[in-house]
Coordinates of C-alpha atoms in Angstrom, one line a residue:
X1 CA 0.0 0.0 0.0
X2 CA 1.3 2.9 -1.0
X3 CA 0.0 7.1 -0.8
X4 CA -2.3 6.5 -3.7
X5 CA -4.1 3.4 -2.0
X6 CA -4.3 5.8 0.9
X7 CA -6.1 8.5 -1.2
X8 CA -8.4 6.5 -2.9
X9 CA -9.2 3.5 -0.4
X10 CA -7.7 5.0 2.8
X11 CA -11.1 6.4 4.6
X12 CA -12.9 3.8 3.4
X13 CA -14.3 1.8 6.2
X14 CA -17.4 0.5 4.7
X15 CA -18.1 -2.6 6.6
X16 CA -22.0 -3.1 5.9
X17 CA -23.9 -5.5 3.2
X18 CA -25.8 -3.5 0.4
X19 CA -28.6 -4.4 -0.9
X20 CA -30.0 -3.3 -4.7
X21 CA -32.5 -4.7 -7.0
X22 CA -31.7 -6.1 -10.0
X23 CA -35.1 -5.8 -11.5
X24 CA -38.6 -4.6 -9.6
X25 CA -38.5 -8.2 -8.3
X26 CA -35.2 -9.9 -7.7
X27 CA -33.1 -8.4 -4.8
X28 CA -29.7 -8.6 -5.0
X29 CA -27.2 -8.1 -1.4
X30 CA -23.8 -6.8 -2.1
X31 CA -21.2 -7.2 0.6
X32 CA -19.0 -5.0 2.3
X33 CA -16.1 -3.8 0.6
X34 CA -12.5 -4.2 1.8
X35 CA -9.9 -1.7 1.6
X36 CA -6.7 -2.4 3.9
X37 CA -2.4 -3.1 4.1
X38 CA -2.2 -6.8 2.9
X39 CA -1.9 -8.0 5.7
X40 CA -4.7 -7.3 6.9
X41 CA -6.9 -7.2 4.3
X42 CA -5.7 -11.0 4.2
X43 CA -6.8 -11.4 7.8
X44 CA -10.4 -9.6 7.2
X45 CA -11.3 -11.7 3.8
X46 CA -10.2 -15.0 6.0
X47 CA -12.5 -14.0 8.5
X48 CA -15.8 -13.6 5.7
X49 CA -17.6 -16.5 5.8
X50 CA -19.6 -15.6 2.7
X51 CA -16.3 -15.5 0.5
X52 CA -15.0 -18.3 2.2
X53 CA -17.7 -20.3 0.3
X54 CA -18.0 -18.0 -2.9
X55 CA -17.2 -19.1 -6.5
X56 CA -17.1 -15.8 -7.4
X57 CA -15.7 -12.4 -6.2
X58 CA -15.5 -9.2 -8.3
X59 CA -12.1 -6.7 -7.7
X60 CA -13.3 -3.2 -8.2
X61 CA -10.4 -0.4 -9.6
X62 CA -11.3 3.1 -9.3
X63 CA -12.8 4.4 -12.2
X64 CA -11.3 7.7 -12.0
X65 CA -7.6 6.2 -11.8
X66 CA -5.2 6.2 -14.6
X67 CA -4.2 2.6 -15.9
X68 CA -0.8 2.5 -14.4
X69 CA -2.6 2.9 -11.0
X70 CA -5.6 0.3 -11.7
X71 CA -2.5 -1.8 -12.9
X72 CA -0.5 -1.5 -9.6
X73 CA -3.8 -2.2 -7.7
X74 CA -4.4 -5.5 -9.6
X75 CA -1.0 -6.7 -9.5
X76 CA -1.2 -5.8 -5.5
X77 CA -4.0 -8.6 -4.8
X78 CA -2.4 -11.0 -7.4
X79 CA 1.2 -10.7 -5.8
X80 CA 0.0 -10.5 -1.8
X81 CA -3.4 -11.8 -1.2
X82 CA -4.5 -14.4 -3.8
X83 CA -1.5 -16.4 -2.5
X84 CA -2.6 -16.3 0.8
X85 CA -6.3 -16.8 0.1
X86 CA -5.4 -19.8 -1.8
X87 CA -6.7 -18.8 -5.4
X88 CA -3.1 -18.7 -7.0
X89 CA -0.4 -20.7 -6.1
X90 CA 2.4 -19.2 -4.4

């Protein structure tokens, strides 16, 4: 984590589902986001028992971020957490 991470993830502390509608019938609940220093970001999705049993989890970039940054971000969870997660092997 570096001074961007801390400018565009660094106050957030969103730790509450969501819930939308995907059409006038069908709710949809989207969970929490996570925004932390590897380490504990690690520690925080290891804790989530509704990724634990997910086959399916989306990585949001900010949309206002150059490429290099989005880039960095990506290469961030591939290198630190997906390892530790177990979705790529070490």
């Amino acid at each position: 984590m570096d001074d961007r991470d801390r400018r565009y993830f660094g106050s957030s502390h969103d730790d509450s589902d969501k819930v939308g509608f995907l059409d006038e019938k069908t709710r949809a609940i989207f969970g929490r986001s996570y925004a932390a220093e590897p380490d504990k970001l690690i520690a925080q999705l290891q804790q989530d028992e509704a990724i634990a049993e997910a086959d399916t989890l989306l990585l949001t970039v900010p949309k206002p971020a150059r490429v290099d940054y989005n880039v960095h971000v990506i290469e961030s969870i591939l290198q630190h957490v997906a390892p530790a997660m177990g979705w790529r092997d070490k």
